[in-house]
Amino acid sequence: LATQMPYVKFILPTATTQPVTLNMGMAMPSWYDIVGLDERSNEKCHGILQSRDRIQSLLHSEHVDHRIPYSRMALAGFSHGGALCLYTGLSLSLKVAGILVMSGYFAGASSFQLTPGIEETPILHCHGTQDPIVDYSLAKKSKDLLEQKGIKNYTIKTYPGMQHTLIQEELQDALTFLQSILPPLKDHNLEL
């Protein structure tokens, strides 16, 4: 993606290592504790608020230190990283350019508050129909739940037969989406 969008600064944070209930309590990189992958297990997500704050801090630093407007920032993530992107991007005080979710889901429903004024944020949710980790039904349920909360621009792109992975077609769709929400600037005076 970076070679196709040389005008974009990509920041790829890594989740902290912490015990994860779904991993039999063993430590692994995780944005929050994953208790299970069903709807009810995804309601609380202990640690999601701290991870949201960490991502918000990164965005704020880019805004303050490099004068990058939030409207020129996007959030993207895979699996529970995508879940964190949805949670974070829709609870920011300022609207980002868009949110890209790959094989993810909406997590933390019990603590989520949609920020008024960002209902039109473009969301592309890419998901395989044969995902054995995050069932495809969670993509549809995520969209339905967020639309009930007021989200208006949520697109699901389906990949028949794809499991919990990335494929070239999905990466091309991700690139097209990112290019649409973050086109090259005509005025190159913005520090990147």
mmCIF file of C-alpha atoms in Angstrom, residues 50-184:
data_model
loop_
_atom_site.group_PDB
_atom_site.id
_atom_site.type_symbol
_atom_site.label_atom_id
_atom_site.label_comp_id
_atom_site.label_asym_id
_atom_site.label_seq_id
_atom_site.Cartn_x
_atom_site.Cartn_y
_atom_site.Cartn_z
ATOM 1 C CA GLN A 50 -6.862 1.978 27.266
ATOM 2 C CA SER A 51 -6.097 0.845 23.714
ATOM 3 C CA ARG A 52 -8.544 3.408 22.308
ATOM 4 C CA ASP A 53 -6.781 6.097 24.332
ATOM 5 C CA ARG A 54 -3.403 4.921 23.020
ATOM 6 C CA ILE A 55 -4.568 5.175 19.391
ATOM 7 C CA GLN A 56 -6.196 8.547 20.063
ATOM 8 C CA SER A 57 -2.883 9.726 21.525
ATOM 9 C CA LEU A 58 -1.037 8.646 18.373
ATOM 10 C CA LEU A 59 -3.529 10.529 16.194
ATOM 11 C CA HIS A 60 -3.316 13.593 18.412
ATOM 12 C CA SER A 61 0.492 13.574 18.224
ATOM 13 C CA GLU A 62 0.402 13.449 14.425
ATOM 14 C CA HIS A 63 -2.094 16.310 14.419
ATOM 15 C CA VAL A 64 -0.122 18.511 16.821
ATOM 16 C CA ASP A 65 3.459 17.613 15.858
ATOM 17 C CA HIS A 66 2.985 17.410 12.078
ATOM 18 C CA ARG A 67 -0.157 19.514 11.533
ATOM 19 C CA ILE A 68 -1.973 16.612 9.877
ATOM 20 C CA PRO A 69 -5.717 17.205 10.058
ATOM 21 C CA TYR A 70 -7.866 14.362 11.336
ATOM 22 C CA SER A 71 -9.677 14.469 7.997
ATOM 23 C CA ARG A 72 -6.396 13.214 6.437
ATOM 24 C CA MET A 73 -6.098 10.259 8.829
ATOM 25 C CA ALA A 74 -7.603 6.795 8.535
ATOM 26 C CA LEU A 75 -7.721 3.806 10.837
ATOM 27 C CA ALA A 76 -7.199 0.278 9.523
ATOM 28 C CA GLY A 77 -6.851 -3.061 11.240
ATOM 29 C CA PHE A 78 -7.117 -6.819 10.940
ATOM 30 C CA SER A 79 -9.196 -9.041 13.252
ATOM 31 C CA HIS A 80 -9.395 -7.488 16.733
ATOM 32 C CA GLY A 81 -7.214 -4.646 15.436
ATOM 33 C CA GLY A 82 -10.071 -3.905 13.061
ATOM 34 C CA ALA A 83 -12.479 -4.108 15.980
ATOM 35 C CA LEU A 84 -10.375 -1.521 17.810
ATOM 36 C CA CYS A 85 -10.407 0.718 14.717
ATOM 37 C CA LEU A 86 -14.209 0.687 14.639
ATOM 38 C CA TYR A 87 -14.454 1.371 18.357
ATOM 39 C CA THR A 88 -11.839 4.142 18.292
ATOM 40 C CA GLY A 89 -12.716 5.810 15.006
ATOM 41 C CA LEU A 90 -16.381 6.159 15.862
ATOM 42 C CA SER A 91 -15.769 7.521 19.358
ATOM 43 C CA LEU A 92 -13.207 10.201 18.458
ATOM 44 C CA SER A 93 -14.119 13.816 19.033
ATOM 45 C CA LEU A 94 -13.058 14.632 15.446
ATOM 46 C CA LYS A 95 -13.965 12.738 12.270
ATOM 47 C CA VAL A 96 -11.252 10.726 10.520
ATOM 48 C CA ALA A 97 -11.226 10.203 6.749
ATOM 49 C CA GLY A 98 -12.382 6.613 7.078
ATOM 50 C CA ILE A 99 -12.091 3.223 8.754
ATOM 51 C CA LEU A 100 -10.910 -0.012 7.142
ATOM 52 C CA VAL A 101 -11.758 -3.282 8.914
ATOM 53 C CA MET A 102 -10.398 -6.603 7.642
ATOM 54 C CA SER A 103 -11.827 -9.805 9.147
ATOM 55 C CA GLY A 104 -12.938 -7.839 12.197
ATOM 56 C CA TYR A 105 -16.058 -7.109 14.191
ATOM 57 C CA PHE A 106 -17.619 -4.463 16.431
ATOM 58 C CA ALA A 107 -16.379 -4.903 20.003
ATOM 59 C CA GLY A 108 -17.055 -3.178 23.304
ATOM 60 C CA ALA A 109 -20.721 -2.418 22.715
ATOM 61 C CA SER A 110 -21.442 -1.942 26.421
ATOM 62 C CA SER A 111 -18.966 0.972 26.754
ATOM 63 C CA PHE A 112 -19.281 2.405 23.222
ATOM 64 C CA GLN A 113 -20.539 5.932 22.663
ATOM 65 C CA LEU A 114 -20.926 7.141 19.065
ATOM 66 C CA THR A 115 -19.663 10.685 18.741
ATOM 67 C CA PRO A 116 -22.354 12.919 17.231
ATOM 68 C CA GLY A 117 -21.353 14.382 13.879
ATOM 69 C CA ILE A 118 -19.303 11.448 12.591
ATOM 70 C CA GLU A 119 -22.148 9.239 11.392
ATOM 71 C CA GLU A 120 -21.056 9.706 7.755
ATOM 72 C CA THR A 121 -17.513 8.368 8.322
ATOM 73 C CA PRO A 122 -16.821 5.919 5.458
ATOM 74 C CA ILE A 123 -16.289 2.352 6.680
ATOM 75 C CA LEU A 124 -15.127 -0.547 4.517
ATOM 76 C CA HIS A 125 -15.431 -3.917 6.215
ATOM 77 C CA CYS A 126 -13.730 -6.734 4.264
ATOM 78 C CA HIS A 127 -14.542 -10.272 5.385
ATOM 79 C CA GLY A 128 -14.248 -13.830 4.103
ATOM 80 C CA THR A 129 -17.258 -16.123 4.099
ATOM 81 C CA GLN A 130 -15.262 -19.070 5.472
ATOM 82 C CA ASP A 131 -13.517 -17.285 8.352
ATOM 83 C CA PRO A 132 -13.250 -19.877 11.157
ATOM 84 C CA ILE A 133 -11.983 -17.350 13.745
ATOM 85 C CA VAL A 134 -14.292 -14.351 13.278
ATOM 86 C CA ASP A 135 -17.425 -15.739 11.678
ATOM 87 C CA TYR A 136 -18.735 -13.813 8.683
ATOM 88 C CA SER A 137 -22.051 -13.310 10.497
ATOM 89 C CA LEU A 138 -20.242 -10.931 12.890
ATOM 90 C CA ALA A 139 -19.492 -8.603 9.971
ATOM 91 C CA LYS A 140 -23.195 -8.350 9.148
ATOM 92 C CA LYS A 141 -24.142 -7.985 12.819
ATOM 93 C CA SER A 142 -21.499 -5.260 13.274
ATOM 94 C CA LYS A 143 -22.930 -3.303 10.375
ATOM 95 C CA ASP A 144 -26.507 -3.734 11.600
ATOM 96 C CA LEU A 145 -25.660 -2.667 15.152
ATOM 97 C CA LEU A 146 -23.690 0.387 14.067
ATOM 98 C CA GLU A 147 -26.394 1.425 11.603
ATOM 99 C CA GLN A 148 -28.885 1.216 14.485
ATOM 100 C CA LYS A 149 -26.581 3.604 16.377
ATOM 101 C CA GLY A 150 -26.672 6.043 13.433
ATOM 102 C CA ILE A 151 -23.800 5.061 11.118
ATOM 103 C CA LYS A 152 -24.738 5.805 7.502
ATOM 104 C CA ASN A 153 -21.766 4.804 5.334
ATOM 105 C CA TYR A 154 -20.867 1.182 6.202
ATOM 106 C CA THR A 155 -19.953 -1.147 3.338
ATOM 107 C CA ILE A 156 -19.218 -4.859 3.661
ATOM 108 C CA LYS A 157 -17.083 -6.413 0.934
ATOM 109 C CA THR A 158 -17.431 -10.204 0.899
ATOM 110 C CA TYR A 159 -14.782 -12.677 -0.260
ATOM 111 C CA PRO A 160 -16.267 -16.134 -0.964
ATOM 112 C CA GLY A 161 -14.165 -18.929 0.483
ATOM 113 C CA MET A 162 -11.663 -16.652 2.227
ATOM 114 C CA GLN A 163 -10.692 -17.670 5.741
ATOM 115 C CA HIS A 164 -9.070 -15.510 8.490
ATOM 116 C CA THR A 165 -6.383 -14.107 6.230
ATOM 117 C CA LEU A 166 -5.698 -11.521 3.533
ATOM 118 C CA ILE A 167 -5.883 -12.092 -0.202
ATOM 119 C CA GLN A 168 -4.747 -9.960 -3.126
ATOM 120 C CA GLU A 169 -8.304 -8.972 -4.121
ATOM 121 C CA GLU A 170 -8.946 -7.702 -0.595
ATOM 122 C CA LEU A 171 -5.690 -5.730 -0.574
ATOM 123 C CA GLN A 172 -6.674 -4.140 -3.890
ATOM 124 C CA ASP A 173 -10.080 -3.211 -2.465
ATOM 125 C CA ALA A 174 -8.350 -1.777 0.623
ATOM 126 C CA LEU A 175 -6.041 0.287 -1.600
ATOM 127 C CA THR A 176 -8.959 1.593 -3.669
ATOM 128 C CA PHE A 177 -10.831 2.559 -0.493
ATOM 129 C CA LEU A 178 -7.811 4.292 1.056
ATOM 130 C CA GLN A 179 -7.101 6.167 -2.179
ATOM 131 C CA SER A 180 -10.727 7.332 -2.272
ATOM 132 C CA ILE A 181 -10.679 8.708 1.280
ATOM 133 C CA LEU A 182 -7.048 9.937 1.191
ATOM 134 C CA PRO A 183 -6.437 11.228 -2.332
ATOM 135 C CA PRO A 184 -3.176 13.057 -3.122
#
